[in-house]
mmCIF file of C-alpha atoms in Angstrom:
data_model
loop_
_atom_site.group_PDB
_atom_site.id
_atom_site.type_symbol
_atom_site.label_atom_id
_atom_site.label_comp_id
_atom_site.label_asym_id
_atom_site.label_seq_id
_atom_site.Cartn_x
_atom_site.Cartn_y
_atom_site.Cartn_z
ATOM 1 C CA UNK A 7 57.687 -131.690 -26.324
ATOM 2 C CA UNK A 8 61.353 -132.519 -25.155
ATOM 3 C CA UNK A 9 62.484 -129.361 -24.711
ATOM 4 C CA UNK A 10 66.349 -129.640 -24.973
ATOM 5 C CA UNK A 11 67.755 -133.192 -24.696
ATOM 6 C CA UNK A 12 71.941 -133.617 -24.541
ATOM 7 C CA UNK A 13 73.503 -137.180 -24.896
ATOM 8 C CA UNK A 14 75.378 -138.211 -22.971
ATOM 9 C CA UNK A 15 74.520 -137.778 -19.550
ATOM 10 C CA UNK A 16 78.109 -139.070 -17.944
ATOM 11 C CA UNK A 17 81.077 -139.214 -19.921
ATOM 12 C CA UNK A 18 84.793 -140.111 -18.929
ATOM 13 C CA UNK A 19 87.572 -139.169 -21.738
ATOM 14 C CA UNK A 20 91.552 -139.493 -21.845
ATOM 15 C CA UNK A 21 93.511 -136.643 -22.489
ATOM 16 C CA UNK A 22 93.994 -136.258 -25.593
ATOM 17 C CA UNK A 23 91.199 -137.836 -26.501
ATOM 18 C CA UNK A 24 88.418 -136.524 -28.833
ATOM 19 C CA UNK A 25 83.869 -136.126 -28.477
ATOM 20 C CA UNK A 26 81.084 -134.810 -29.008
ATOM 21 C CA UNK A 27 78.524 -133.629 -26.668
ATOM 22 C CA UNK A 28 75.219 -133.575 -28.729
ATOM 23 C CA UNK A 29 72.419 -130.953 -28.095
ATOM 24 C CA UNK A 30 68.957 -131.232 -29.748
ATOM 25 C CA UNK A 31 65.902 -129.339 -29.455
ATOM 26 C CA UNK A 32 61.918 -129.238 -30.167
ATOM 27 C CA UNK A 33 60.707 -125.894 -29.750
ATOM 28 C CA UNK A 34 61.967 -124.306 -33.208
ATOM 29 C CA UNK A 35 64.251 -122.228 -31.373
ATOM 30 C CA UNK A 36 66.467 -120.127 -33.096
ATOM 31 C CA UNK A 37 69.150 -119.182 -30.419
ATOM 32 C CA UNK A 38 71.253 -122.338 -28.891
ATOM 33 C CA UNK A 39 74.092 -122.023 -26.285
ATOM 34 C CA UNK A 40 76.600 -123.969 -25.173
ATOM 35 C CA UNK A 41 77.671 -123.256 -21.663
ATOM 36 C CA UNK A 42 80.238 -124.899 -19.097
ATOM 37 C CA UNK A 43 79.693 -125.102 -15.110
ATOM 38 C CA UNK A 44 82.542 -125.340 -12.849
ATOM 39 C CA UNK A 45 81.852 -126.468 -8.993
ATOM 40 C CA UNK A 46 80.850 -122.942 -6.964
ATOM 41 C CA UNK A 47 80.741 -120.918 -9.987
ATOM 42 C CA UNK A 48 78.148 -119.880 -12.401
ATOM 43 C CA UNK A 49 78.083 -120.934 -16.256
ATOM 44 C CA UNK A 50 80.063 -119.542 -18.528
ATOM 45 C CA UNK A 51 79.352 -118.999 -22.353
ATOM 46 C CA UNK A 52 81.268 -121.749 -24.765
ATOM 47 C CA UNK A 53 79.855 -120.878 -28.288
ATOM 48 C CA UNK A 54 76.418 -119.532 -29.063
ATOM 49 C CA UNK A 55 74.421 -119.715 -32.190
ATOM 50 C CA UNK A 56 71.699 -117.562 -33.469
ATOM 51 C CA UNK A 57 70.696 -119.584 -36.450
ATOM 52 C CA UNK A 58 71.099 -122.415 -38.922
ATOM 53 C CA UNK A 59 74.828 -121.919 -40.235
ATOM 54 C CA UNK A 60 75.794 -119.043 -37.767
ATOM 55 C CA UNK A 61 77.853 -119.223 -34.782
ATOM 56 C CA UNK A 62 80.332 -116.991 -32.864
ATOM 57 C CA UNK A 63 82.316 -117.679 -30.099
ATOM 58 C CA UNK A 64 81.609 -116.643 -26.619
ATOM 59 C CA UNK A 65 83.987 -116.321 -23.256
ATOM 60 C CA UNK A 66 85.586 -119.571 -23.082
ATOM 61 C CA UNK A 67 85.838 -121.027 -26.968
ATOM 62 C CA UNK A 68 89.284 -122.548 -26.720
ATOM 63 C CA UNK A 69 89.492 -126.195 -27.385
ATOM 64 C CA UNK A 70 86.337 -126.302 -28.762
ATOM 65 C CA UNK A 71 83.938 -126.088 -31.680
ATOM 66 C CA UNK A 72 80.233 -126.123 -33.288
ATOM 67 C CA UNK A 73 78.347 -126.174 -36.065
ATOM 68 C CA UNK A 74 74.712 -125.762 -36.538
ATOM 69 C CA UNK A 75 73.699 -127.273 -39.830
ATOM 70 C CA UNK A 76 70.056 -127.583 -38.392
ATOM 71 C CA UNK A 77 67.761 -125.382 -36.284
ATOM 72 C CA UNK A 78 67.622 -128.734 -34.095
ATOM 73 C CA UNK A 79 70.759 -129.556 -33.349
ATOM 74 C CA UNK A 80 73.814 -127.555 -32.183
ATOM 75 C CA UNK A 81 76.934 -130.486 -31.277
ATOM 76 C CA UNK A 82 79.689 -129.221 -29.666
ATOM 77 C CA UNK A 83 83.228 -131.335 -30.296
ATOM 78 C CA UNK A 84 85.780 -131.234 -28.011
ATOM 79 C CA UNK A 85 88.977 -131.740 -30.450
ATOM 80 C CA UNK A 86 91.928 -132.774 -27.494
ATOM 81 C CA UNK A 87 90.154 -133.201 -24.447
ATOM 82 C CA UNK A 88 92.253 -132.178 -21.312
ATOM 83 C CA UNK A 89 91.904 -132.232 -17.781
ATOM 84 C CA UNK A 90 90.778 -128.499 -17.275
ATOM 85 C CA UNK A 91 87.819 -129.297 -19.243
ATOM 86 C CA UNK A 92 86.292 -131.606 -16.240
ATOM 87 C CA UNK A 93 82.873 -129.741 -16.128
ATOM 88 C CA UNK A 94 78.895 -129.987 -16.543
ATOM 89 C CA UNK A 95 78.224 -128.788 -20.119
ATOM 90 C CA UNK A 96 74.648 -127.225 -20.430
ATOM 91 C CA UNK A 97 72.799 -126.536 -23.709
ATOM 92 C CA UNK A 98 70.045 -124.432 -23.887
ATOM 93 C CA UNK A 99 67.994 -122.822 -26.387
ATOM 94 C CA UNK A 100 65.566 -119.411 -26.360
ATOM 95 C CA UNK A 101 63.174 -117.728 -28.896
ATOM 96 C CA UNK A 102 64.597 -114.767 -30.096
ATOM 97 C CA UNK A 103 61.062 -113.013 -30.113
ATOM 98 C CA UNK A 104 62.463 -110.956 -27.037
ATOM 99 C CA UNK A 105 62.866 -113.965 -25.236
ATOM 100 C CA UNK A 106 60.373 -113.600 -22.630
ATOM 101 C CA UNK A 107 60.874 -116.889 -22.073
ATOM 102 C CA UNK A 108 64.661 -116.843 -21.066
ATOM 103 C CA UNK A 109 66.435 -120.135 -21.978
ATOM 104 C CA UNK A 110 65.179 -123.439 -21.510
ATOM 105 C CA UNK A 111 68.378 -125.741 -20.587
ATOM 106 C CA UNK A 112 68.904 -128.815 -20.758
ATOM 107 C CA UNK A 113 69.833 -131.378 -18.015
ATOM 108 C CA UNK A 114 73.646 -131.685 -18.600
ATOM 109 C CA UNK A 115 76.715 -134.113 -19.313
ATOM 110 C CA UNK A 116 78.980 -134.589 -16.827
ATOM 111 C CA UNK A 117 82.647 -134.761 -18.469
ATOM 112 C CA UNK A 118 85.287 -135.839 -16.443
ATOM 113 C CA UNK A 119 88.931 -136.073 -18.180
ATOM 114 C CA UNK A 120 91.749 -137.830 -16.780
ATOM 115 C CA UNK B 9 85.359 -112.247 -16.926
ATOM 116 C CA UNK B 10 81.298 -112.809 -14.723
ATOM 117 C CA UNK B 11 79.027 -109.875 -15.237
ATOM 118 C CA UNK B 12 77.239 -110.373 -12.365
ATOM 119 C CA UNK B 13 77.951 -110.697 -8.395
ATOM 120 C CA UNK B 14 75.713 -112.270 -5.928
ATOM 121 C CA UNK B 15 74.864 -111.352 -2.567
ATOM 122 C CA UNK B 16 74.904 -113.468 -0.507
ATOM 123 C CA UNK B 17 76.998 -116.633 -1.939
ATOM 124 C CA UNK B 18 74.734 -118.859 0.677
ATOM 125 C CA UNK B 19 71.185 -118.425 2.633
ATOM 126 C CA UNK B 20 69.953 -120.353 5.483
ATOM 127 C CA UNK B 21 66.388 -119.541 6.577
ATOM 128 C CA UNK B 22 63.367 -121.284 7.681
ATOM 129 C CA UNK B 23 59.896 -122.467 6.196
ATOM 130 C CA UNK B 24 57.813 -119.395 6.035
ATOM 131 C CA UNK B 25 59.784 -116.846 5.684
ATOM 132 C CA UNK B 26 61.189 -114.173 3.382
ATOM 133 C CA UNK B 27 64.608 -114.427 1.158
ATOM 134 C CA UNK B 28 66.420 -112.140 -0.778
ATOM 135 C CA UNK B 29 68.698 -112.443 -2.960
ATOM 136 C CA UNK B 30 70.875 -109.491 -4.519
ATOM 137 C CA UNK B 31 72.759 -109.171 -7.805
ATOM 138 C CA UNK B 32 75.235 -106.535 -9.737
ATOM 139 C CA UNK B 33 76.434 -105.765 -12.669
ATOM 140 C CA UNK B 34 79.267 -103.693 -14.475
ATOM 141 C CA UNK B 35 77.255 -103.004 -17.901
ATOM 142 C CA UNK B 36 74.466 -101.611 -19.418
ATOM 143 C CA UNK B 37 71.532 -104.990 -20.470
ATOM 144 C CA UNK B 38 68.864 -105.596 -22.455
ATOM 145 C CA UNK B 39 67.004 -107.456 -19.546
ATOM 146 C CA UNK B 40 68.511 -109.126 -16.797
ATOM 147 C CA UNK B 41 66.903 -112.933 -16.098
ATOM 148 C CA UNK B 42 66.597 -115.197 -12.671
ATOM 149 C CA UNK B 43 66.993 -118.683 -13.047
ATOM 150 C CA UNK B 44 67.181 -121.485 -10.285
ATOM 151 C CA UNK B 45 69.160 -124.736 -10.317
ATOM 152 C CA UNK B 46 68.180 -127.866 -8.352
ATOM 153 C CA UNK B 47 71.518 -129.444 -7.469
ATOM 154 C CA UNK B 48 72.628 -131.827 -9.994
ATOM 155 C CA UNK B 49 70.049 -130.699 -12.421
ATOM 156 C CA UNK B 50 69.586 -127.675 -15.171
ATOM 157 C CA UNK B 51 68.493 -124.558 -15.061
ATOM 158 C CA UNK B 52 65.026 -123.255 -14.507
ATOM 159 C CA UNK B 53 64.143 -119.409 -15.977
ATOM 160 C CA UNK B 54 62.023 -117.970 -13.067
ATOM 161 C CA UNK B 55 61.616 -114.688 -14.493
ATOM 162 C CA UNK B 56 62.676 -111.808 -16.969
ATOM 163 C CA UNK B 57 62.899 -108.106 -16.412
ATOM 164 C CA UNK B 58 63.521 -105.240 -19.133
ATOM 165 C CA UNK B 59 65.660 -102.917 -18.676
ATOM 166 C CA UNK B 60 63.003 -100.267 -19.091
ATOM 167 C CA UNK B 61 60.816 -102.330 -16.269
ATOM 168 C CA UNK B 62 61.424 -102.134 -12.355
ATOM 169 C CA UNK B 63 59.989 -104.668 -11.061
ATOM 170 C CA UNK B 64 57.878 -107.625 -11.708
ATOM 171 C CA UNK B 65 55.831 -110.017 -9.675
ATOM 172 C CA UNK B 66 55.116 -113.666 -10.372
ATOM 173 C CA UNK B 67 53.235 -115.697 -7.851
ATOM 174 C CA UNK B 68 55.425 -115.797 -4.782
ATOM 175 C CA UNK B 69 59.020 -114.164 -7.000
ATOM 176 C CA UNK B 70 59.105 -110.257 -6.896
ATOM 177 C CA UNK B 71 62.136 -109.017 -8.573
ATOM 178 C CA UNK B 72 63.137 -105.562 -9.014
ATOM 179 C CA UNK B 73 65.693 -103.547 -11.036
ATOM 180 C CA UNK B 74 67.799 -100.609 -10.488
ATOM 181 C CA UNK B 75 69.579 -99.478 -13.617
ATOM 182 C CA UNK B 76 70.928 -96.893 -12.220
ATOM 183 C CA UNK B 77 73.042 -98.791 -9.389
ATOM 184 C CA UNK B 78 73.232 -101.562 -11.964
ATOM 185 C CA UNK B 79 71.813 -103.975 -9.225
ATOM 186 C CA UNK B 80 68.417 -106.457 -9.074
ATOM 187 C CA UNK B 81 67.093 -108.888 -5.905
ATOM 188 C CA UNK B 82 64.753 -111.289 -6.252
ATOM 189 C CA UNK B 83 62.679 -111.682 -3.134
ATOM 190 C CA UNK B 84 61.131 -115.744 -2.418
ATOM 191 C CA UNK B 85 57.892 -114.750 -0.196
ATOM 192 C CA UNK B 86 56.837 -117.658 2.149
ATOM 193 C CA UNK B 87 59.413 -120.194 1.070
ATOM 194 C CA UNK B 88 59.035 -123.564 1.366
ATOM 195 C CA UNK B 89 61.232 -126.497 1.331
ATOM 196 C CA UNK B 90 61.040 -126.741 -2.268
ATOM 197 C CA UNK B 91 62.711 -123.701 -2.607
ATOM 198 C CA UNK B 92 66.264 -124.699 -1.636
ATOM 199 C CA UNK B 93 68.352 -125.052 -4.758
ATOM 200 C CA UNK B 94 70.834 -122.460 -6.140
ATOM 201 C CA UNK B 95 69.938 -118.667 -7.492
ATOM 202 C CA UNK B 96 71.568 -117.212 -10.563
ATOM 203 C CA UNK B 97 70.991 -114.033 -12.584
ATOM 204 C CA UNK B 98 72.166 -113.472 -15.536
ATOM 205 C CA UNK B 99 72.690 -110.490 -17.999
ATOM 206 C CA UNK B 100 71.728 -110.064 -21.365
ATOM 207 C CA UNK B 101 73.358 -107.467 -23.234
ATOM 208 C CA UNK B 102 71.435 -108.645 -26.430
ATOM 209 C CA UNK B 103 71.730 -111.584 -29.021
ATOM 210 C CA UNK B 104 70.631 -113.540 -26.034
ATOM 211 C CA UNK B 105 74.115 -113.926 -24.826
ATOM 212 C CA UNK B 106 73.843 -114.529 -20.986
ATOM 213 C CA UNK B 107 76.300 -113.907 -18.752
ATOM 214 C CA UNK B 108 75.366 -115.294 -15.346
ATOM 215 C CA UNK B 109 76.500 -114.576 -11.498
ATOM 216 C CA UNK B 110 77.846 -117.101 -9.674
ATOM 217 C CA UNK B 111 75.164 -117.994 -7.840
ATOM 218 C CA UNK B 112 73.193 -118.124 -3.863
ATOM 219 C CA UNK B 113 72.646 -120.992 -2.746
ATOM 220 C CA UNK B 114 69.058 -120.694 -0.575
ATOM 221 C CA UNK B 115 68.585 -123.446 1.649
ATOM 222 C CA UNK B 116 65.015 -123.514 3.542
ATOM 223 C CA UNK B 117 64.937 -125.375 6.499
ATOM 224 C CA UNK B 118 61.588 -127.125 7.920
#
């Protein structure tokens, strides 16, 4: 298995500019988050989804937004990127069957906006 | 707004010994969950612990809970060098949404 893969790893963008960071997962999980890492801090919640077609927005959603038209895949578009959103965006996904487990993460994109 | 605080925000110990690592929170939680992050990489879940639990062994992790003082440690016996990367906790006051600390950052030295 893959676990949780997210393209791209690196990725520089102009303000203004528009992307999207793509999440995708192997284990048939049904819970996928999309968090955001700031140096010396811990993550913060973006957007989570806790099924095919179902999402809500969690601490930080401005300036950003998901679908999840597949239990695989959960994209999340930046729509004008600016230079506050410089971060490492993590994905991860869990089992809700009282998710012994915790999350299982993936390894990142660095997004740097200028 | 961070549910949970970390004590301490950096650790410096040697190979061998004992660390522990302290967390709090403001809310009631399903479970609260360690995870550990090598630098430059994701995050790892090291272990889970209900709110009706506390405390929980695995291998050389013990974590423990205190609802009451709305506080958990996780304790690293016999660390090793492999151990240095960065602590979080993080809160789960159901539908899996996490809300995580900001972090210690353990460093073992040889």
């Amino acid at each position: 298995n893959a676990g949780v893969t997210q393209t791209p790893k690196f990725q520089v963008l102009k303000t203004g500019q528009s992307m999207t960071l793509q999440c995708a997962q192997d284990m048939n999980h049904e819970y996928m988050s999309w968090y955001r890492q700031d140096p010396g801090m811990g993550l913060r919640l973006i957007h989570y989804s806790v099924g095919a077609g179902i999402t809500d927005q969690g601490e930080v959603p401005n300036g950003y937004n998901v679908s999840r038209s597949t239990t695989e895949d959960f994209p999340l578009r930046l729509l004008s990127a600016a230079p506050s959103q410089t971060s490492v965006y993590f994905c991860a996904s869990c089992s809700p069957t009282g998710g012994i487990y915790g999350y299982t993460f993936g390894s990142g994109t660095r997004l740097t906006v200028v | 707004s961070q549910q949970g605080e970390e004590d301490p925000q950096a650790l410096s110990i040697q190979e061998g010994e004992n660390a522990t690592m302290n967390c709090s929170y403001k809310t009631s939680i399903n479970n609260l969950q360690w995870y550990r992050q090598n630098s430059g990489r994701g995050l790892v879940h090291l272990i889970l612990i209900r709110s009706n639990e506390r405390e929980k062994h695995s291998g050389r992790l013990r974590v423990t809970l205190d609802t009451s003082k709305k506080s958990s440690s996780l304790l690293i016996t016999a660390s090793r060098a492999a151990d240095t990367a960065s602590y979080f906790c993080a809160t789960d006051k159901g539908a899996q949404k996490l809300v995580f600390g900001q972090g210690t950052r353990l460093t073992i030295n040889p």
